[in-house]
Amino acid sequence: MKPPRDLIPSELRPLLDRGEILALGAESLLIKHDWLGLPAVYKIRLPKSYRHPRLDERLRRARTRREARALTRLPEWGVPTPALYEVDLERCLIVMEHLPGETLRELTERNFRPRLFEELGRLVGRMHERGFVHYDLTTSNVLIVDGRPHVIDLGLSEDTTDPEDHAIDLRVFERCLESTHPDVREEAWEAFLRGYREERGEEATDTVLERLEDVKGRVRYV
Ligand SMILES: Nc1ncnc2c1ncn2[C@@H]1O[C@H](COP(=O)(O)OP(=O)(O)OP(=O)(O)O)[C@@H](O)[C@H]1O
Ligand SMILES: [Mg+2]
């Protein structure tokens, strides 16, 4: 993993030498390094050359802002996330608590635990109940710390109470189970929905599941 040095704002380049690179994703570079003596993650959204520079900057800032905002709101609803330490919109940087855990994806590939999916369903239900969607729900975007799911990667999140948007959020997760965890997908999905239903109640859940079927039908025939 060799991040392109020239894409990183010059003030942040020393991080590359001092910190440990955790991930170089499609959109961002994540570096583990202390922040005021605390173990932290620096998430930098890097420019994309295929986008117009002005649009690119606007997108990266908007996603940084959404992620930072979500990191402050979710804990208020009892949805665990890393603590937000700092946000720098100018440099598209978020500094957050480093969570000493593994992703739900890694854990599930080793040892499937339905209880974690049920708990995640509860957390997602709680977010939807508050009119908040994640829009990138995958098992790579959930970290397990002390046996509890923590939600990360919130740059695409949005405020919406529309059941259709909630259904799309669930569809992304269902697809992740189909492609990444085919052996346990049914049991994982059932556990997830059990938690979701418990949090949202029968009526809201049934409405979202109906919309989910619409969403799936539509994708199949276009
Ligand atoms: N707070 C954290 N503590 C520990 N590890 C983290 C933390 N945040 C991210 N990671 C690790 O880095 C990986 C990538 O992080 P994240 O999902 O936020 O970035 P991404 O997928 O590149 O995001 P985006 O799509 O917004 O560019 C995670 O799957 C996780 O392994
Ligand atoms: Mg991610």
Coordinates of N, CA and C and ligand atoms in Angstrom, one line a residue:
M1 N 0.8 -1.2 0.0 CA 0.0 0.0 0.0 C 0.9 1.2 0.0
K2 N 1.0 1.9 -1.1 CA 1.8 3.1 -1.2 C 1.0 4.3 -1.6
P3 N 0.6 5.1 -0.7 CA -0.2 6.2 -1.0 C 0.6 7.3 -1.8
P4 N -0.1 7.9 -2.8 CA 0.6 8.9 -3.6 C 0.8 10.2 -2.8
R5 N 2.1 10.4 -2.4 CA 2.5 11.5 -1.5 C 2.0 12.8 -2.0
D6 N 2.1 13.1 -3.3 CA 1.7 14.4 -3.8 C 0.2 14.7 -3.7
L7 N -0.6 13.7 -3.4 CA -2.0 13.9 -3.3 C -2.4 14.3 -1.9
I8 N -1.4 14.2 -1.0 CA -1.7 14.5 0.5 C -1.3 15.9 0.8
P9 N -2.2 16.7 1.4 CA -1.9 18.0 1.8 C -0.5 18.1 2.5
S10 N 0.4 19.0 2.1 CA 1.7 19.0 2.6 C 1.9 19.0 4.1
E11 N 0.9 19.7 4.8 CA 1.0 19.7 6.3 C 0.8 18.3 6.9
L12 N 0.1 17.4 6.1 CA -0.2 16.1 6.6 C 0.8 15.0 6.2
R13 N 1.8 15.4 5.4 CA 2.7 14.4 4.9 C 3.6 13.7 6.0
P14 N 4.0 14.5 7.0 CA 4.7 13.9 8.1 C 4.0 12.7 8.7
L15 N 2.7 12.7 8.7 CA 1.9 11.5 9.2 C 2.4 10.2 8.5
L16 N 2.7 10.3 7.2 CA 3.0 9.1 6.5 C 4.3 8.5 7.0
D17 N 5.2 9.3 7.5 CA 6.4 8.7 8.0 C 6.3 8.3 9.5
R18 N 5.4 9.0 10.2 CA 5.3 8.6 11.7 C 4.2 7.6 11.9
G19 N 3.2 7.6 11.1 CA 2.1 6.7 11.4 C 2.1 5.4 10.7
E20 N 1.1 4.6 11.0 CA 1.0 3.3 10.3 C -0.2 3.3 9.4
I21 N 0.0 2.9 8.1 CA -1.1 3.0 7.2 C -2.1 1.8 7.4
L22 N -3.3 2.1 7.7 CA -4.3 1.1 8.0 C -5.0 0.6 6.7
A23 N -5.3 1.6 5.9 CA -6.1 1.3 4.7 C -5.9 2.4 3.7
L24 N -5.9 2.0 2.4 CA -5.9 3.0 1.3 C -7.1 2.5 0.4
G25 N -8.2 3.2 0.7 CA -9.5 2.8 0.1 C -9.7 3.5 -1.2
A26 N -10.8 3.3 -1.8 CA -11.2 4.0 -3.1 C -11.2 5.5 -2.9
E27 N -11.6 5.9 -1.7 CA -11.8 7.4 -1.5 C -10.7 8.0 -0.6
S28 N -10.3 7.1 0.4 CA -9.5 7.8 1.4 C -8.3 6.9 1.9
L29 N -7.4 7.6 2.6 CA -6.3 7.0 3.2 C -6.4 7.1 4.7
L30 N -6.2 6.0 5.4 CA -6.4 5.9 6.9 C -5.0 5.6 7.5
I31 N -4.6 6.5 8.4 CA -3.3 6.3 9.1 C -3.6 6.3 10.6
K32 N -2.9 5.3 11.2 CA -3.0 5.3 12.7 C -1.8 6.1 13.3
H33 N -2.2 7.0 14.1 CA -1.1 7.8 14.7 C -1.7 8.5 16.0
D34 N -0.9 8.8 17.0 CA -1.4 9.4 18.2 C -2.0 10.8 17.9
W35 N -3.0 11.1 18.7 CA -3.6 12.5 18.7 C -3.7 12.9 20.2
L36 N -2.9 13.9 20.6 CA -2.8 14.3 22.0 C -2.5 13.1 22.9
G37 N -1.7 12.2 22.4 CA -1.4 11.1 23.3 C -2.4 9.9 23.2
L38 N -3.5 10.1 22.5 CA -4.5 9.0 22.4 C -4.3 8.3 21.0
P39 N -4.5 7.0 21.1 CA -4.4 6.2 19.8 C -5.5 6.7 18.8
A40 N -5.2 7.2 17.7 CA -6.2 7.8 16.8 C -6.0 7.3 15.3
V41 N -7.1 7.5 14.6 CA -7.0 7.3 13.1 C -7.2 8.6 12.4
Y42 N -6.3 8.9 11.5 CA -6.5 10.0 10.6 C -7.0 9.6 9.3
K43 N -8.2 10.0 8.9 CA -8.8 9.6 7.7 C -8.8 10.8 6.7
I44 N -8.0 10.7 5.6 CA -7.9 11.8 4.7 C -8.5 11.4 3.4
R45 N -9.4 12.2 2.9 CA -10.1 12.0 1.6 C -9.2 12.6 0.5
L46 N -8.7 11.7 -0.4 CA -7.7 12.2 -1.4 C -8.4 12.6 -2.6
P47 N -7.8 13.6 -3.4 CA -8.4 14.0 -4.6 C -8.5 12.9 -5.7
K48 N -9.5 13.0 -6.5 CA -9.7 12.0 -7.6 C -9.5 12.7 -8.9
S49 N -8.5 12.2 -9.7 CA -8.2 13.0 -10.9 C -9.3 12.9 -12.0
Y50 N -10.1 11.9 -11.9 CA -11.1 11.7 -12.9 C -12.3 12.7 -12.7
R51 N -12.3 13.4 -11.5 CA -13.4 14.3 -11.3 C -12.9 15.7 -11.5
H52 N -13.8 16.6 -11.9 CA -13.4 18.0 -12.1 C -12.9 18.5 -10.7
P53 N -11.8 19.2 -10.6 CA -11.2 19.6 -9.3 C -12.2 20.3 -8.4
R54 N -13.0 21.2 -9.0 CA -14.0 21.9 -8.1 C -15.0 21.0 -7.5
L55 N -15.5 20.2 -8.4 CA -16.6 19.2 -8.0 C -15.9 18.2 -7.0
D56 N -14.7 17.8 -7.3 CA -14.0 16.8 -6.4 C -13.9 17.4 -5.0
E57 N -13.4 18.6 -4.9 CA -13.2 19.2 -3.6 C -14.5 19.4 -2.9
R58 N -15.6 19.7 -3.6 CA -16.9 19.9 -2.9 C -17.4 18.6 -2.4
L59 N -17.2 17.5 -3.2 CA -17.6 16.2 -2.8 C -16.9 15.7 -1.5
R60 N -15.6 15.9 -1.6 CA -14.7 15.4 -0.5 C -15.1 16.1 0.8
R61 N -15.3 17.4 0.7 CA -15.7 18.2 1.9 C -17.0 17.8 2.4
A62 N -18.0 17.6 1.5 CA -19.3 17.2 1.9 C -19.3 15.9 2.6
R63 N -18.5 15.0 2.1 CA -18.4 13.6 2.8 C -17.7 13.7 4.1
T64 N -16.7 14.6 4.2 CA -16.0 14.7 5.5 C -17.0 15.3 6.5
R65 N -17.8 16.3 6.0 CA -18.7 17.0 6.9 C -19.8 16.0 7.4
R66 N -20.3 15.2 6.5 CA -21.3 14.2 6.8 C -20.8 13.2 7.8
E67 N -19.6 12.7 7.6 CA -19.0 11.7 8.5 C -18.8 12.3 9.9
A68 N -18.3 13.5 9.9 CA -18.0 14.2 11.2 C -19.3 14.4 12.0
R69 N -20.3 14.8 11.2 CA -21.6 15.1 11.8 C -22.2 13.8 12.4
A70 N -22.1 12.8 11.6 CA -22.7 11.5 12.0 C -22.0 11.0 13.3
L71 N -20.6 11.2 13.3 CA -19.9 10.7 14.5 C -20.3 11.4 15.8
T72 N -20.8 12.6 15.6 CA -21.2 13.3 16.9 C -22.7 12.9 17.2
R73 N -23.5 12.5 16.2 CA -24.9 12.3 16.5 C -25.2 10.8 16.9
L74 N -24.6 9.9 16.3 CA -24.9 8.5 16.5 C -24.8 8.1 18.0
P75 N -23.7 8.5 18.7 CA -23.5 8.1 20.1 C -24.7 8.7 20.9
E76 N -25.2 9.8 20.5 CA -26.4 10.4 21.3 C -27.6 9.4 21.3
W77 N -27.6 8.6 20.2 CA -28.8 7.7 20.1 C -28.4 6.3 20.6
G78 N -27.2 6.2 21.2 CA -26.8 4.9 21.7 C -26.3 4.0 20.6
V79 N -25.8 4.6 19.5 CA -25.2 3.8 18.4 C -23.7 4.0 18.6
P80 N -22.9 2.9 18.9 CA -21.5 3.1 19.2 C -20.7 3.5 17.9
T81 N -19.8 4.4 17.9 CA -18.9 4.8 16.9 C -17.6 5.2 17.5
P82 N -16.6 5.4 16.7 CA -15.3 6.0 17.3 C -15.6 7.4 17.7
A83 N -15.0 7.9 18.8 CA -15.2 9.3 19.2 C -14.5 10.2 18.1
L84 N -15.1 11.3 17.9 CA -14.6 12.3 16.9 C -13.6 13.2 17.7
Y85 N -12.4 13.3 17.2 CA -11.4 14.1 17.9 C -11.2 15.5 17.2
E86 N -11.2 15.5 15.9 CA -11.0 16.7 15.1 C -11.5 16.6 13.7
V87 N -11.9 17.7 13.2 CA -12.3 17.7 11.7 C -11.7 18.9 11.1
D88 N -11.1 18.7 9.9 CA -10.5 19.8 9.1 C -11.1 19.8 7.7
L89 N -12.1 20.6 7.5 CA -12.8 20.5 6.2 C -11.8 21.0 5.1
E90 N -11.0 21.9 5.4 CA -10.0 22.4 4.4 C -9.2 21.3 3.8
R91 N -8.7 20.4 4.6 CA -7.9 19.3 4.2 C -8.6 18.0 4.1
C92 N -9.9 18.0 4.2 CA -10.8 16.8 4.1 C -10.2 15.7 5.1
L93 N -10.0 16.1 6.3 CA -9.4 15.2 7.3 C -10.3 15.1 8.5
I94 N -10.4 13.8 9.0 CA -11.1 13.5 10.2 C -10.2 12.8 11.1
V95 N -10.1 13.2 12.4 CA -9.3 12.5 13.3 C -10.2 11.9 14.3
M96 N -10.2 10.6 14.5 CA -11.1 9.9 15.4 C -10.4 8.8 16.3
E97 N -11.1 8.4 17.3 CA -10.5 7.4 18.2 C -10.2 6.1 17.4
H98 N -9.0 5.5 17.7 CA -8.7 4.2 17.1 C -9.4 3.1 17.9
L99 N -10.2 2.3 17.2 CA -10.9 1.2 17.9 C -10.1 0.0 17.7
P100 N -9.7 -0.6 18.8 CA -8.9 -1.8 18.8 C -9.8 -3.1 18.6
G101 N -10.3 -3.2 17.3 CA -11.1 -4.4 17.1 C -10.9 -4.8 15.6
E102 N -11.7 -5.9 15.3 CA -11.6 -6.3 13.9 C -12.9 -6.0 13.2
T103 N -12.9 -6.1 11.9 CA -14.2 -5.8 11.2 C -15.1 -7.0 11.4
L104 N -16.4 -6.7 11.2 CA -17.4 -7.8 11.3 C -17.2 -8.8 10.2
R105 N -16.7 -8.3 9.1 CA -16.3 -9.2 7.9 C -15.3 -10.2 8.3
E106 N -14.2 -9.7 8.9 CA -13.1 -10.6 9.3 C -13.6 -11.6 10.3
L107 N -14.3 -11.1 11.3 CA -14.7 -12.0 12.4 C -15.7 -13.1 11.9
T108 N -16.6 -12.6 11.0 CA -17.6 -13.6 10.5 C -17.0 -14.7 9.6
E109 N -15.9 -14.3 8.9 CA -15.2 -15.3 8.0 C -14.6 -16.3 8.9
R110 N -14.2 -16.0 10.1 CA -13.6 -16.9 11.0 C -14.6 -17.6 11.9
N111 N -15.5 -16.9 12.3 CA -16.4 -17.4 13.3 C -17.8 -16.6 13.3
F112 N -18.8 -17.2 12.7 CA -20.1 -16.5 12.5 C -20.8 -16.4 13.8
R113 N -21.2 -15.2 14.2 CA -21.9 -15.0 15.5 C -23.2 -14.3 15.2
P114 N -24.3 -15.0 15.1 CA -25.6 -14.3 14.7 C -25.9 -13.2 15.7
R115 N -25.6 -13.3 16.9 CA -25.9 -12.3 17.9 C -25.4 -10.9 17.5
L116 N -24.2 -10.9 16.8 CA -23.7 -9.6 16.4 C -24.5 -9.0 15.3
F117 N -25.1 -9.8 14.4 CA -25.9 -9.3 13.3 C -27.3 -8.8 13.9
E118 N -27.7 -9.5 14.9 CA -29.0 -9.1 15.6 C -28.7 -7.7 16.2
E119 N -27.6 -7.5 16.9 CA -27.3 -6.3 17.5 C -27.2 -5.1 16.5
L120 N -26.5 -5.5 15.4 CA -26.3 -4.5 14.3 C -27.7 -4.1 13.7
G121 N -28.6 -5.1 13.6 CA -30.0 -4.8 13.1 C -30.6 -3.8 14.1
R122 N -30.4 -4.0 15.3 CA -31.0 -3.0 16.3 C -30.4 -1.6 16.1
L123 N -29.1 -1.5 15.9 CA -28.5 -0.2 15.7 C -29.0 0.5 14.5
V124 N -29.1 -0.3 13.4 CA -29.6 0.3 12.1 C -31.1 0.7 12.3
G125 N -31.8 -0.2 13.0 CA -33.2 0.2 13.2 C -33.3 1.5 14.0
R126 N -32.4 1.7 14.9 CA -32.4 2.9 15.7 C -32.1 4.1 14.8
M127 N -31.1 3.9 13.9 CA -30.7 5.0 13.0 C -31.9 5.4 12.1
H128 N -32.6 4.4 11.6 CA -33.7 4.7 10.7 C -34.8 5.3 11.4
E129 N -35.1 4.9 12.6 CA -36.1 5.4 13.4 C -35.9 6.9 13.7
R130 N -34.6 7.3 13.7 CA -34.3 8.8 13.9 C -34.2 9.5 12.5
G131 N -34.5 8.8 11.4 CA -34.4 9.5 10.1 C -33.0 9.6 9.6
F132 N -32.2 8.6 9.8 CA -30.8 8.6 9.4 C -30.5 7.3 8.6
V133 N -29.9 7.5 7.5 CA -29.4 6.3 6.7 C -27.9 6.3 6.5
H134 N -27.3 5.1 6.5 CA -25.9 5.0 6.4 C -25.4 5.0 4.9
Y135 N -26.1 4.2 4.1 CA -25.9 4.1 2.7 C -24.7 3.4 2.2
D136 N -23.9 2.9 3.2 CA -22.8 2.0 2.8 C -22.6 0.9 3.8
L137 N -23.7 0.3 4.2 CA -23.7 -0.7 5.2 C -23.1 -2.0 4.7
T138 N -21.9 -2.3 5.2 CA -21.3 -3.6 4.8 C -20.6 -4.1 6.1
T139 N -20.2 -5.4 6.0 CA -19.6 -5.9 7.2 C -18.1 -5.4 7.4
S140 N -17.6 -4.7 6.3 CA -16.3 -4.0 6.5 C -16.4 -2.7 7.2
N141 N -17.7 -2.2 7.2 CA -17.9 -0.9 7.8 C -18.5 -1.0 9.3
V142 N -18.2 -2.1 9.9 CA -18.6 -2.4 11.3 C -17.4 -3.0 12.0
L143 N -17.0 -2.3 13.1 CA -15.9 -2.9 13.8 C -16.5 -3.5 15.1
I144 N -15.9 -4.6 15.5 CA -16.4 -5.2 16.8 C -15.4 -5.0 17.9
V145 N -15.8 -4.3 18.9 CA -15.0 -4.0 20.0 C -15.7 -4.5 21.3
D146 N -15.0 -5.3 22.1 CA -15.5 -5.9 23.3 C -16.9 -6.6 23.0
G147 N -17.0 -7.2 21.9 CA -18.2 -7.9 21.5 C -19.4 -7.1 21.1
R148 N -19.1 -5.8 20.8 CA -20.2 -4.9 20.4 C -19.9 -4.2 19.0
P149 N -20.9 -4.2 18.2 CA -20.7 -3.5 16.9 C -20.6 -2.0 17.0
H150 N -19.6 -1.5 16.3 CA -19.4 0.0 16.2 C -19.5 0.4 14.7
V151 N -20.2 1.4 14.4 CA -20.5 1.8 13.0 C -19.4 2.8 12.5
I152 N -18.8 2.5 11.3 CA -17.9 3.5 10.8 C -18.2 3.8 9.3
D153 N -17.4 4.6 8.7 CA -17.4 4.9 7.3 C -18.8 5.6 6.9
L154 N -19.0 6.8 7.5 CA -20.3 7.4 7.5 C -20.4 8.6 6.5
G155 N -19.5 8.6 5.5 CA -19.4 9.7 4.6 C -20.5 9.8 3.6
L156 N -21.3 8.8 3.4 CA -22.4 8.8 2.5 C -23.7 9.0 3.2
S157 N -23.7 9.1 4.5 CA -24.9 9.1 5.3 C -25.8 10.3 5.0
E158 N -27.1 10.1 5.2 CA -28.1 11.2 5.0 C -29.2 11.2 5.9
D159 N -29.9 12.3 6.0 CA -31.1 12.4 6.9 C -32.3 12.1 6.0
T160 N -33.0 11.1 6.3 CA -34.3 10.8 5.5 C -35.2 9.9 6.3
T161 N -36.5 10.2 6.2 CA -37.4 9.4 6.9 C -38.2 8.5 5.9
D162 N -37.8 8.6 4.6 CA -38.5 7.9 3.5 C -38.2 6.4 3.6
P163 N -39.3 5.6 3.7 CA -39.1 4.1 3.8 C -38.3 3.6 2.6
E164 N -38.5 4.2 1.5 CA -37.7 3.8 0.3 C -36.2 3.9 0.5
D165 N -35.8 5.0 1.2 CA -34.4 5.2 1.4 C -33.9 4.2 2.5
H166 N -34.8 3.9 3.4 CA -34.4 2.9 4.5 C -34.2 1.5 3.8
A167 N -35.1 1.2 2.8 CA -35.1 0.0 2.1 C -33.7 -0.2 1.3
I168 N -33.3 1.0 0.7 CA -32.1 0.9 -0.1 C -30.9 0.7 0.9
D169 N -30.9 1.3 2.0 CA -29.9 1.0 3.0 C -29.8 -0.5 3.4
L170 N -31.0 -1.1 3.5 CA -31.0 -2.6 3.9 C -30.6 -3.4 2.7
R171 N -30.9 -2.9 1.5 CA -30.5 -3.7 0.3 C -29.0 -3.7 0.1
V172 N -28.3 -2.6 0.4 CA -26.9 -2.6 0.3 C -26.3 -3.7 1.3
F173 N -26.9 -3.8 2.5 CA -26.4 -4.8 3.4 C -26.7 -6.2 3.0
E174 N -27.9 -6.4 2.5 CA -28.3 -7.7 2.0 C -27.3 -8.2 0.9
R175 N -27.0 -7.3 0.0 CA -26.1 -7.6 -1.1 C -24.7 -8.0 -0.6
C176 N -24.3 -7.3 0.4 CA -23.0 -7.6 1.1 C -23.0 -9.0 1.6
L177 N -24.1 -9.4 2.2 CA -24.2 -10.8 2.7 C -24.2 -11.8 1.6
E178 N -24.9 -11.5 0.5 CA -24.9 -12.4 -0.7 C -23.5 -12.6 -1.3
S179 N -22.8 -11.4 -1.4 CA -21.5 -11.6 -2.1 C -20.3 -11.9 -1.1
T180 N -20.4 -11.5 0.1 CA -19.2 -11.7 1.0 C -19.4 -12.9 1.9
H181 N -20.6 -13.1 2.3 CA -20.9 -14.2 3.3 C -21.9 -15.2 2.8
P182 N -21.7 -15.8 1.6 CA -22.8 -16.6 1.1 C -23.2 -17.8 2.0
D183 N -22.2 -18.3 2.7 CA -22.5 -19.5 3.5 C -23.5 -19.3 4.7
V184 N -23.4 -18.0 5.2 CA -24.2 -17.7 6.4 C -25.3 -16.7 6.1
R185 N -25.5 -16.3 4.8 CA -26.3 -15.2 4.5 C -27.7 -15.2 5.0
E186 N -28.3 -16.4 5.0 CA -29.7 -16.5 5.4 C -29.8 -16.2 6.9
E187 N -29.0 -16.9 7.6 CA -29.0 -16.8 9.1 C -28.6 -15.4 9.6
A188 N -27.7 -14.9 8.9 CA -27.2 -13.5 9.2 C -28.3 -12.5 8.9
W189 N -29.0 -12.6 7.8 CA -30.1 -11.7 7.4 C -31.2 -11.8 8.4
E190 N -31.6 -13.1 8.8 CA -32.7 -13.3 9.7 C -32.4 -12.6 11.1
A191 N -31.1 -12.8 11.5 CA -30.7 -12.3 12.8 C -30.8 -10.7 12.7
F192 N -30.3 -10.2 11.7 CA -30.3 -8.7 11.5 C -31.7 -8.2 11.5
L193 N -32.6 -8.9 10.8 CA -34.0 -8.4 10.7 C -34.7 -8.5 12.1
R194 N -34.3 -9.6 12.8 CA -34.9 -9.8 14.2 C -34.6 -8.5 15.0
G195 N -33.3 -8.1 15.0 CA -32.9 -6.9 15.7 C -33.6 -5.6 15.2
Y196 N -33.7 -5.5 13.9 CA -34.3 -4.3 13.3 C -35.7 -4.2 13.7
R197 N -36.4 -5.4 13.6 CA -37.9 -5.4 13.9 C -38.1 -5.0 15.4
E198 N -37.2 -5.6 16.2 CA -37.4 -5.3 17.7 C -37.3 -3.8 17.9
E199 N -36.4 -3.2 17.2 CA -36.2 -1.7 17.4 C -37.3 -0.9 16.8
R200 N -37.7 -1.2 15.6 CA -38.7 -0.4 14.9 C -40.1 -0.7 15.1
G201 N -40.4 -2.0 15.5 CA -41.8 -2.4 15.6 C -42.3 -3.0 14.3
E202 N -43.4 -3.7 14.4 CA -44.0 -4.4 13.2 C -44.3 -3.6 12.0
E203 N -45.0 -2.5 12.3 CA -45.6 -1.7 11.2 C -44.5 -1.1 10.3
A204 N -43.6 -0.4 10.9 CA -42.5 0.3 10.2 C -41.6 -0.7 9.5
T205 N -41.3 -1.8 10.2 CA -40.5 -2.8 9.5 C -41.2 -3.4 8.3
D206 N -42.5 -3.8 8.4 CA -43.1 -4.4 7.3 C -43.2 -3.4 6.1
T207 N -43.4 -2.1 6.4 CA -43.4 -1.1 5.3 C -42.0 -1.1 4.6
V208 N -40.9 -1.1 5.4 CA -39.6 -1.0 4.8 C -39.3 -2.3 4.0
L209 N -39.8 -3.5 4.5 CA -39.5 -4.7 3.8 C -40.3 -4.8 2.5
E210 N -41.5 -4.2 2.5 CA -42.3 -4.2 1.2 C -41.5 -3.3 0.2
R211 N -41.0 -2.2 0.7 CA -40.3 -1.4 -0.3 C -39.0 -2.1 -0.7
L212 N -38.4 -2.9 0.1 CA -37.2 -3.6 -0.2 C -37.5 -4.5 -1.4
E213 N -38.7 -5.2 -1.3 CA -39.1 -6.1 -2.5 C -39.2 -5.3 -3.7
D214 N -39.8 -4.1 -3.6 CA -40.0 -3.2 -4.8 C -38.6 -2.9 -5.4
V215 N -37.7 -2.5 -4.5 CA -36.3 -2.1 -4.9 C -35.7 -3.2 -5.7
K216 N -35.8 -4.5 -5.1 CA -35.2 -5.6 -5.7 C -35.8 -5.9 -7.1
G217 N -37.1 -5.8 -7.2 CA -37.8 -6.1 -8.4 C -37.4 -5.1 -9.5
R218 N -37.3 -3.9 -9.1 CA -36.9 -2.9 -10.1 C -35.5 -3.1 -10.6
V219 N -34.6 -3.4 -9.7 CA -33.2 -3.6 -10.2 C -33.1 -4.8 -11.1
R220 N -33.9 -5.8 -10.9 CA -33.9 -7.0 -11.7 C -34.3 -6.8 -13.1
Y221 N -35.3 -5.9 -13.3 CA -35.9 -5.8 -14.6 C -35.4 -4.6 -15.4
V222 N -34.5 -3.7 -14.8 CA -34.0 -2.6 -15.7 C -32.7 -3.1 -16.3
Ligands
LIG1 N1 -11.7 4.3 14.0 C1 -11.1 3.3 13.5 N2 -10.4 2.4 14.3 C2 -9.8 1.3 13.8 N3 -9.8 1.0 12.5 C3 -10.5 1.8 11.7 C4 -11.1 3.0 12.1 N4 -11.7 3.6 11.0 C5 -11.4 2.8 10.0 N5 -10.7 1.7 10.3 C6 -10.1 0.7 9.4 O1 -9.9 1.2 8.1 C7 -10.8 0.6 7.1 C8 -11.3 1.7 6.2 O2 -12.0 2.7 6.9 P1 -13.3 3.3 6.2 O3 -14.3 2.3 6.0 O4 -13.7 4.4 7.1 O5 -12.8 3.9 4.9 P2 -13.1 3.7 3.4 O6 -13.8 2.4 3.2 O7 -12.0 4.0 2.5 O8 -14.1 4.8 3.3 P3 -14.7 5.8 2.2 O9 -15.6 4.9 1.4 O10 -15.5 6.8 3.0 O11 -13.5 6.3 1.5 C9 -11.9 0.0 8.0 O12 -12.5 -1.1 7.3 C10 -11.2 -0.4 9.2 O13 -10.5 -1.6 9.1
MG2 MG -15.2 1.3 4.4

